[in-house]
Tab-separated table of C-alpha atoms and ligand atoms in Angstrom:
chain	number	residue	atom	x	y	z
A	1	GLU	CA	4.164	2.117	0.670
A	2	LYS	CA	6.840	2.250	-1.591
A	3	GLY	CA	8.711	5.417	1.029
A	4	GLY	CA	11.121	6.920	-1.290
A	5	TRP	CA	11.673	2.993	-3.732
A	6	ASP	CA	11.143	3.089	-7.067
A	7	SER	CA	9.547	-0.404	-6.639
A	8	PHE	CA	8.640	-2.452	-3.620
A	9	MET	CA	11.219	-5.196	-5.604
A	10	ASP	CA	13.594	-2.676	-4.259
A	11	LYS	CA	12.775	-1.206	-1.507
A	12	GLU	CA	12.604	-5.260	-0.253
A	13	ILE	CA	16.280	-6.564	-1.273
A	14	HIS	CA	17.127	-3.067	0.765
A	15	GLU	CA	15.576	-4.929	3.066
A	16	ASP	CA	17.250	-7.990	3.306
A	17	PRO	CA	19.168	-6.834	6.507
A	18	ALA	CA	16.815	-6.163	8.950
A	19	ALA	CA	14.836	-9.179	7.775
A	20	VAL	CA	17.463	-11.453	9.068
A	21	ALA	CA	18.211	-9.982	12.288
A	22	ASP	CA	14.334	-9.802	12.616
A	23	THR	CA	14.390	-13.756	11.999
A	24	LEU	CA	17.020	-14.116	14.428
A	25	ARG	CA	16.178	-11.976	17.043
A	26	GLY	CA	14.725	-13.209	20.202
A	27	ARG	CA	15.344	-17.060	19.112
A	28	TYR	CA	18.032	-17.485	21.244
A	29	ASP	CA	19.014	-16.436	24.581
A	30	VAL	CA	22.178	-14.880	27.037
A	31	ASN	CA	24.164	-18.017	26.557
A	32	GLY	CA	23.613	-18.038	22.360
A	33	ASP	CA	21.583	-21.403	23.312
A	34	LEU	CA	18.673	-22.353	20.841
A	35	ASP	CA	15.854	-20.838	22.418
A	36	LEU	CA	12.260	-21.881	20.370
A	37	ASP	CA	9.447	-22.347	22.879
A	38	GLU	CA	7.149	-20.783	20.819
A	39	VAL	CA	7.209	-23.745	18.213
A	40	HIS	CA	5.321	-25.596	20.835
A	41	ILE	CA	6.639	-29.291	20.100
A	42	SER	CA	8.584	-30.248	22.929
A	43	PRO	CA	13.016	-31.341	22.321
A	44	ASP	CA	11.910	-34.741	23.185
A	45	VAL	CA	9.497	-35.065	19.986
A	46	PHE	CA	12.854	-33.247	18.034
A	47	ARG	CA	15.229	-35.801	19.692
A	48	GLN	CA	13.224	-38.440	17.499
A	49	ILE	CA	12.909	-36.978	14.497
A	50	ASP	CA	14.770	-39.196	12.188
A	51	LYS	CA	14.266	-37.079	8.933
A	52	ILE	CA	13.176	-33.974	7.535
A	53	ILE	CA	11.514	-33.485	4.190
A	54	VAL	CA	11.070	-29.380	3.172
A	55	ILE	CA	7.796	-29.206	0.697
A	56	ALA	CA	7.752	-25.812	-1.254
A	57	CYS	CA	7.461	-24.516	-4.332
A	58	GLY	CA	10.015	-21.708	-6.706
A	59	THR	CA	12.377	-19.588	-4.606
A	60	ALA	CA	10.809	-21.127	-1.249
A	61	SER	CA	12.194	-24.869	-2.392
A	62	TYR	CA	15.752	-23.323	-3.356
A	63	ALA	CA	15.668	-21.981	0.647
A	64	GLY	CA	14.776	-26.007	1.224
A	65	LEU	CA	17.371	-26.893	-0.479
A	66	VAL	CA	20.787	-24.684	1.157
A	67	ALA	CA	18.945	-25.847	4.585
A	68	LYS	CA	19.332	-29.711	3.507
A	69	TYR	CA	23.377	-29.140	3.141
A	70	ALA	CA	23.292	-27.269	6.518
A	71	ILE	CA	20.968	-29.281	8.516
A	72	GLU	CA	22.329	-33.034	6.662
A	73	HIS	CA	25.707	-31.343	7.963
A	74	TRP	CA	24.872	-30.458	11.958
A	75	VAL	CA	21.964	-33.100	12.627
A	76	ARG	CA	23.107	-35.933	10.763
A	77	ILE	CA	20.182	-36.688	10.160
A	78	PRO	CA	18.431	-37.032	5.815
A	79	VAL	CA	17.183	-33.943	5.352
A	80	GLU	CA	14.762	-34.670	1.555
A	81	VAL	CA	13.465	-31.318	-0.518
A	82	GLU	CA	10.765	-31.826	-2.622
A	83	LEU	CA	8.713	-29.403	-4.977
A	84	ALA	CA	5.115	-29.745	-2.990
A	85	HIS	CA	2.998	-30.412	-6.546
A	86	GLU	CA	5.475	-33.246	-6.493
A	87	PHE	CA	5.044	-34.682	-3.210
A	88	ARG	CA	2.021	-36.316	-2.711
A	89	TYR	CA	1.624	-38.286	-6.063
A	90	ARG	CA	4.966	-39.906	-5.479
A	91	ASP	CA	2.817	-42.224	-2.556
A	92	PRO	CA	6.276	-40.792	-0.425
A	93	ILE	CA	7.430	-42.625	3.151
A	94	LEU	CA	6.084	-40.864	5.909
A	95	THR	CA	6.709	-41.670	9.617
A	96	PRO	CA	5.938	-40.774	13.236
A	97	ARG	CA	8.872	-39.666	12.658
A	98	THR	CA	9.327	-37.817	9.772
A	99	LEU	CA	9.737	-33.922	10.111
A	100	VAL	CA	8.245	-32.540	7.484
A	101	VAL	CA	8.803	-28.725	7.441
A	102	ALA	CA	6.574	-27.136	4.664
A	103	ILE	CA	8.160	-23.089	3.626
A	104	SER	CA	5.637	-20.539	2.406
A	105	GLN	CA	6.503	-16.865	2.097
A	106	SER	CA	2.450	-16.081	1.924
A	107	GLY	CA	1.415	-19.460	3.546
A	108	GLU	CA	-1.491	-19.326	0.850
A	109	THR	CA	0.774	-21.988	-1.810
A	110	MET	CA	-2.240	-24.518	-2.977
A	111	ASP	CA	0.287	-26.791	-3.782
A	112	THR	CA	2.423	-26.841	-0.383
A	113	LEU	CA	-1.535	-26.611	1.640
A	114	MET	CA	-2.444	-29.661	-0.462
A	115	ALA	CA	1.114	-31.391	0.188
A	116	LEU	CA	0.915	-30.861	4.429
A	117	ARG	CA	-2.505	-32.224	4.879
A	118	HIS	CA	-1.059	-35.519	3.140
A	119	ALA	CA	1.994	-35.611	4.899
A	120	ARG	CA	-0.717	-34.781	8.127
A	121	GLU	CA	-2.821	-37.812	7.290
A	122	GLN	CA	-0.187	-40.245	6.582
A	123	GLY	CA	0.361	-39.122	10.746
A	124	SER	CA	3.409	-36.588	10.068
A	125	ARG	CA	4.357	-33.837	11.716
A	126	VAL	CA	4.263	-30.567	9.356
A	127	LEU	CA	6.377	-27.502	10.749
A	128	ALA	CA	5.357	-24.586	9.354
A	129	ILE	CA	7.971	-21.937	8.112
A	130	CYS	CA	5.555	-19.048	7.037
A	131	ASN	CA	5.950	-14.798	6.710
A	132	THR	CA	2.237	-15.076	7.696
A	133	ARG	CA	0.509	-14.743	10.469
A	134	GLY	CA	-2.488	-16.117	10.541
A	135	SER	CA	-3.024	-17.463	7.464
A	136	SER	CA	-3.649	-21.687	6.494
A	137	ILE	CA	-0.358	-22.907	6.017
A	138	PRO	CA	0.751	-22.550	9.739
A	139	ARG	CA	-3.556	-23.348	10.797
A	140	GLU	CA	-3.063	-26.351	9.088
A	141	SER	CA	0.640	-26.933	10.411
A	142	ASP	CA	1.250	-28.703	13.724
A	143	ALA	CA	3.759	-26.034	14.571
A	144	VAL	CA	4.725	-23.119	12.370
A	145	LEU	CA	8.341	-21.150	13.020
A	146	TYR	CA	7.723	-17.548	11.709
A	147	THR	CA	9.999	-15.842	9.221
A	148	HIS	CA	9.828	-11.739	10.316
A	149	ALA	CA	11.054	-10.188	7.095
A	150	GLY	CA	7.621	-8.180	6.538
A	151	PRO	CA	5.132	-7.791	4.681
A	152	GLU	CA	6.679	-9.010	1.192
A	153	ILE	CA	4.612	-6.711	-1.876
A	154	ALA	CA	6.807	-7.407	-5.071
A	155	VAL	CA	6.297	-10.885	-6.873
A	156	ALA	CA	9.724	-12.034	-7.271
A	157	SER	CA	10.392	-13.075	-3.756
A	158	THR	CA	13.944	-11.583	-1.814
A	159	LYS	CA	14.051	-10.525	1.165
A	160	ALA	CA	11.446	-13.214	2.488
A	161	PHE	CA	14.499	-15.634	0.490
A	162	VAL	CA	17.310	-14.566	3.100
A	163	ALA	CA	14.321	-14.825	5.936
A	164	GLN	CA	13.722	-18.482	5.390
A	165	ILE	CA	17.547	-19.789	5.055
A	166	VAL	CA	17.590	-18.106	8.265
A	167	ALA	CA	14.494	-19.585	10.295
A	168	THR	CA	15.821	-23.158	8.621
A	169	TYR	CA	18.944	-22.433	10.080
A	170	LEU	CA	17.445	-22.272	13.459
A	171	LEU	CA	15.559	-25.355	13.369
A	172	GLY	CA	18.763	-27.290	12.304
A	173	LEU	CA	21.157	-25.139	14.959
A	174	TYR	CA	18.004	-26.539	17.488
A	175	LEU	CA	18.223	-30.018	16.770
A	176	ALA	CA	21.202	-29.971	17.206
A	177	GLN	CA	21.314	-28.965	20.174
A	178	VAL	CA	18.287	-31.199	21.175
A	179	LYS	CA	20.057	-33.820	20.118
A	180	GLY	CA	23.682	-33.199	21.055
A	181	THR	CA	25.162	-33.618	17.049
A	182	MET	CA	26.925	-30.203	17.820
A	183	TYR	CA	28.983	-29.181	20.243
A	184	ARG	CA	27.313	-25.981	22.693
A	185	ASP	CA	30.565	-23.579	21.323
A	186	GLU	CA	29.972	-24.718	18.169
A	187	ILE	CA	25.932	-23.556	17.822
A	188	HIS	CA	27.491	-20.336	19.776
A	189	GLN	CA	29.851	-19.771	16.609
A	190	MET	CA	27.290	-20.412	14.142
A	191	VAL	CA	24.726	-18.488	15.909
A	192	ASP	CA	26.872	-15.073	16.414
A	193	SER	CA	28.059	-16.020	12.354
A	194	LEU	CA	24.690	-15.663	12.007
A	195	LYS	CA	23.735	-12.527	14.145
A	196	ALA	CA	27.246	-10.273	11.848
A	197	MET	CA	25.649	-11.551	8.726
A	198	PRO	CA	23.211	-7.899	7.916
A	199	PRO	CA	26.538	-5.670	8.372
A	200	LYS	CA	27.562	-7.783	5.910
A	201	ILE	CA	24.599	-7.986	3.410
A	202	GLN	CA	24.008	-4.567	4.187
A	203	GLN	CA	28.042	-4.190	2.621
A	204	VAL	CA	27.109	-5.667	-0.432
A	205	LEU	CA	24.244	-3.461	-1.045
A	206	ASP	CA	26.576	-0.174	-0.104
A	207	THR	CA	29.482	-1.666	-2.042
A	208	GLN	CA	28.288	-3.764	-5.545
A	209	SER	CA	24.829	-1.787	-6.455
A	210	GLU	CA	26.911	0.799	-9.225
A	211	THR	CA	28.765	-2.562	-10.540
A	212	VAL	CA	25.724	-4.972	-11.179
A	213	ARG	CA	24.007	-2.120	-12.246
A	214	ARG	CA	26.631	-1.378	-14.696
A	215	THR	CA	26.755	-5.335	-15.480
A	216	ALA	CA	23.072	-5.415	-16.127
A	217	ALA	CA	23.393	-2.012	-18.445
A	218	ARG	CA	26.023	-4.036	-20.571
A	219	MET	CA	23.684	-7.825	-21.078
A	220	LEU	CA	20.077	-5.891	-21.807
A	221	GLU	CA	20.809	-7.587	-25.773
A	222	ALA	CA	21.314	-10.957	-23.771
A	223	ARG	CA	19.348	-13.565	-24.898
A	224	SER	CA	20.116	-16.314	-22.687
A	225	PHE	CA	22.094	-16.382	-19.535
A	226	LEU	CA	23.611	-19.581	-17.419
A	227	PHE	CA	24.194	-19.450	-13.574
A	228	LEU	CA	25.864	-21.703	-11.949
A	229	GLY	CA	27.140	-23.142	-8.486
A	230	ARG	CA	28.455	-25.793	-6.409
A	231	HIS	CA	27.128	-27.140	-2.861
A	232	VAL	CA	25.151	-23.979	-0.889
A	233	GLY	CA	26.210	-22.408	-4.040
A	234	TYR	CA	23.456	-24.313	-5.888
A	235	PRO	CA	20.746	-23.407	-4.935
A	236	VAL	CA	21.697	-19.787	-5.186
A	237	ALA	CA	22.268	-19.953	-8.932
A	238	LEU	CA	18.567	-21.829	-9.441
A	239	GLU	CA	17.462	-18.134	-7.272
A	240	GLY	CA	19.434	-16.222	-9.681
A	241	ALA	CA	18.316	-17.621	-12.448
A	242	LEU	CA	14.575	-17.468	-11.733
A	243	LYS	CA	14.409	-13.634	-10.835
A	244	LEU	CA	16.255	-12.948	-13.820
A	245	LYS	CA	12.980	-15.479	-16.261
A	246	GLU	CA	10.450	-13.560	-14.036
A	247	ILE	CA	11.396	-10.531	-13.591
A	248	ALA	CA	13.154	-9.612	-16.781
A	249	TYR	CA	11.282	-12.396	-18.900
A	250	THR	CA	15.642	-14.134	-20.587
A	251	PHE	CA	15.492	-16.655	-20.420
A	252	THR	CA	18.416	-18.636	-17.710
A	253	GLU	CA	19.525	-22.078	-16.804
A	254	GLY	CA	20.513	-23.021	-13.051
A	255	PHE	CA	23.014	-25.870	-13.015
A	256	ALA	CA	25.161	-27.503	-10.432
A	257	ALA	CA	28.344	-26.844	-11.817
A	258	GLY	CA	29.648	-29.912	-11.821
A	259	GLU	CA	27.035	-30.530	-14.374
A	260	LEU	CA	28.588	-28.202	-16.711
A	261	LYS	CA	30.673	-31.116	-18.758
A	262	HIS	CA	27.808	-33.858	-19.320
A	263	GLY	CA	25.652	-31.439	-21.203
A	264	PRO	CA	24.805	-27.689	-20.041
A	265	ILE	CA	28.585	-26.738	-21.518
A	266	ALA	CA	27.503	-27.220	-25.127
A	267	LEU	CA	25.237	-24.040	-24.812
A	268	VAL	CA	28.157	-22.145	-24.232
A	269	GLU	CA	29.230	-20.044	-27.265
A	270	PRO	CA	31.596	-16.793	-27.545
A	271	GLY	CA	29.715	-14.100	-26.105
A	272	GLU	CA	26.819	-16.441	-23.452
A	273	PRO	CA	26.778	-14.531	-20.422
A	274	VAL	CA	27.913	-17.006	-17.061
A	275	VAL	CA	27.571	-16.070	-14.097
A	276	ILE	CA	29.560	-17.912	-11.412
A	277	ILE	CA	29.203	-18.353	-7.927
A	278	VAL	CA	32.529	-18.951	-6.666
A	279	PRO	CA	33.474	-20.914	-2.544
A	280	SER	CA	35.529	-19.441	-0.025
A	281	SER	CA	39.137	-19.951	-1.797
A	282	ARG	CA	39.298	-20.456	2.118
A	283	GLY	CA	40.190	-23.587	4.493
A	284	ARG	CA	39.176	-26.229	2.143
A	285	ASP	CA	40.127	-25.666	-1.443
A	286	ILE	CA	38.475	-28.697	-3.352
A	287	LEU	CA	34.987	-26.863	-4.015
A	288	HIS	CA	36.764	-23.500	-4.199
A	289	ASN	CA	39.443	-25.153	-7.391
A	290	LYS	CA	36.841	-27.132	-9.440
A	291	VAL	CA	34.212	-23.996	-10.101
A	292	ILE	CA	37.259	-22.030	-10.742
A	293	SER	CA	38.106	-24.636	-13.650
A	294	ALA	CA	34.553	-24.435	-14.216
A	295	ILE	CA	34.935	-20.620	-14.590
A	296	GLU	CA	38.249	-21.354	-16.797
A	297	GLU	CA	36.100	-23.575	-19.769
A	298	VAL	CA	33.757	-21.463	-20.222
A	299	LYS	CA	35.501	-18.648	-20.638
A	300	ALA	CA	38.185	-20.715	-22.726
A	301	ARG	CA	34.771	-20.865	-25.496
A	302	GLY	CA	34.153	-17.646	-25.136
A	303	ALA	CA	31.511	-16.397	-22.586
A	304	TYR	CA	31.420	-13.687	-21.091
A	305	THR	CA	31.500	-14.254	-17.369
A	306	ILE	CA	30.084	-12.649	-14.066
A	307	ALA	CA	31.552	-14.372	-10.775
A	308	VAL	CA	30.016	-13.801	-7.175
A	309	ALA	CA	32.394	-14.244	-4.948
A	310	GLU	CA	34.690	-13.882	-1.988
A	311	GLU	CA	36.807	-10.509	-1.157
A	312	GLY	CA	40.732	-11.304	-1.494
A	313	ASP	CA	39.834	-14.926	-3.574
A	314	PRO	CA	43.256	-14.809	-5.701
A	315	ASP	CA	41.914	-16.754	-8.466
A	316	VAL	CA	39.166	-15.302	-9.735
A	317	GLY	CA	40.091	-12.081	-10.853
A	318	ARG	CA	41.742	-14.025	-13.983
A	319	TYR	CA	39.157	-15.632	-15.664
A	320	ALA	CA	36.164	-13.023	-14.096
A	321	ASP	CA	35.434	-10.195	-16.927
A	322	VAL	CA	32.737	-8.878	-14.134
A	323	VAL	CA	33.024	-9.354	-9.806
A	324	PHE	CA	29.760	-9.068	-7.560
A	325	TRP	CA	32.339	-8.967	-4.000
A	326	ARG	CA	30.944	-10.621	-1.046
A	327	PRO	CA	32.154	-9.906	2.170
A	328	GLN	CA	34.337	-12.965	4.344
A	329	CYS	CA	32.199	-15.104	5.918
A	330	PRO	CA	31.706	-19.093	6.991
A	331	THR	CA	30.161	-21.365	4.484
A	332	LEU	CA	26.386	-22.020	4.814
A	333	LEU	CA	26.322	-18.888	4.898
A	334	SER	CA	27.108	-17.374	1.802
A	335	PRO	CA	24.158	-17.498	0.551
A	336	LEU	CA	22.689	-14.970	2.684
A	337	VAL	CA	25.645	-12.718	0.937
A	338	ASP	CA	25.626	-14.563	-2.516
A	339	VAL	CA	21.513	-13.525	-3.711
A	340	VAL	CA	21.718	-9.971	-2.665
A	341	PRO	CA	23.026	-8.968	-6.152
A	342	LEU	CA	22.023	-11.877	-8.380
A	343	GLN	CA	18.412	-10.387	-6.673
A	344	LEU	CA	19.279	-6.573	-7.416
A	345	PHE	CA	20.464	-8.239	-10.964
A	346	ALA	CA	17.779	-8.836	-11.336
A	347	LEU	CA	15.743	-5.954	-10.945
A	348	ASP	CA	18.934	-3.530	-12.794
A	349	MET	CA	17.910	-5.194	-15.823
A	350	ALA	CA	14.364	-5.227	-15.309
A	351	GLU	CA	14.424	-1.253	-15.105
A	352	LEU	CA	16.452	-0.623	-17.778
A	353	LYS	CA	13.441	-2.710	-20.187
A	354	GLY	CA	11.597	-0.622	-18.952
A	355	LEU	CA	9.012	-3.124	-17.188
A	356	ASP	CA	7.031	-3.881	-14.176
A	357	VAL	CA	9.702	-5.541	-11.834
A	358	ASP	CA	6.319	-5.735	-9.285
A	359	LYS	CA	4.043	-7.019	-11.534
A	360	PRO	CA	5.972	-9.523	-13.672
A	361	ARG	CA	3.442	-10.480	-16.633
A	362	ASN	CA	1.354	-13.952	-16.002
A	363	LEU	CA	2.094	-14.419	-12.069
A	364	ALA	CA	0.605	-13.863	-9.097
A	365	LYS	CA	2.035	-12.891	-5.699
A	366	SER	CA	0.251	-15.842	-4.384
A	367	VAL	CA	-0.350	-18.568	-6.380
A	368	THR	CA	-3.918	-20.561	-4.772
A	369	VAL	CA	-4.313	-23.018	-7.357
A	370	GLU	CA	-3.042	-26.070	-7.344
B	401	F6R	C1	9.585	-16.546	-6.244
B	401	F6R	C2	8.042	-16.360	-6.155
B	401	F6R	C3	7.593	-18.415	-6.373
B	401	F6R	C4	7.403	-18.119	-4.610
B	401	F6R	C5	6.521	-19.650	-5.026
B	401	F6R	C6	6.584	-19.974	-3.774
B	401	F6R	O1	10.005	-14.952	-7.110
B	401	F6R	O2	7.911	-14.984	-5.966
B	401	F6R	O3	8.556	-18.739	-6.531
B	401	F6R	O4	8.954	-18.617	-4.273
B	401	F6R	O5	5.780	-19.661	-5.522
B	401	F6R	O6	5.339	-18.596	-3.202
B	401	F6R	P1	5.366	-19.031	-1.243
B	401	F6R	O7	6.648	-18.763	-0.842
B	401	F6R	O8	3.915	-17.580	-1.476
B	401	F6R	O9	4.350	-20.328	-0.904
């Protein structure tokens, strides 16, 4: 049951920290080495893998897009992310050395199931990342790595998304370990950084909820929103945009910040709300500066700018009308915190509009038809 929360979605967003912690638990040993014996694919087989194709729909596909940045960086093999319903209709190139990763919260999404059947018919191995034990997708896959987010009842996916990111990262770090593409120390450090994420997510929930709600209350009349991000902030922008259209019925578009000048900036008129995911200002500044200039450009055209940025960012305050702050963390892990205020924002917008946040119109929790 809802256990005192106004909606399942509210409850489930507040379970983001637990979803991350529970998905990590038991998957590394005392030294910090990854232990994925449960997957029952031998290290030898993993070592042979020379390409990953992620198949998924909706929110799960955005978790896959986040994973692409991390896994390509760590493992140095190409990672393609494909919407499951497009996959088998284009004669994809699959070999026995391709690992197909099917990501699904429900495990019953027909598009994803049909895509994984196609991959297996072509002789590729399929690993399911799934939140529902015994569901069709893990049953029909060669192997499974469960997310431990607990049952997700609200139609809009929230805690499953952060758990999916963690599961793909465990897979990526494990591949790096067996292939030797990262130093053991680096792997251990990344595992430690992952372990440190639940309290950071909690901190966002504890400190940012009020600002988020106040911002939502001011935006109720907005007819559309633009979301932009770069690098791992790009899929987060797509996910924030999806949440808002799903449950608040607001027209949104999410896109890569670099695309702005290639078209979308034409949409910006005075008062247009633009949500921007800002990368860390620490370390290499290139991405940070580019995103800051994107804010500057939309601001100059009168946009109302809402930034998600790292605590201590020295530049964002100059251009953003509102900032949702995230604690410092490694760039690749920032989606785990950045998505949280966007989940809350969609929830608040829907609630303040008096909508049924758990059961938005026209949508079903699992899409069991193709
Ligand atoms: C978004 C949402 C959908 C699902 C998509 C995949 O909030 O709920 O986009 O993410 O239908 O569902 P699963 O993960 O169950 O395969």
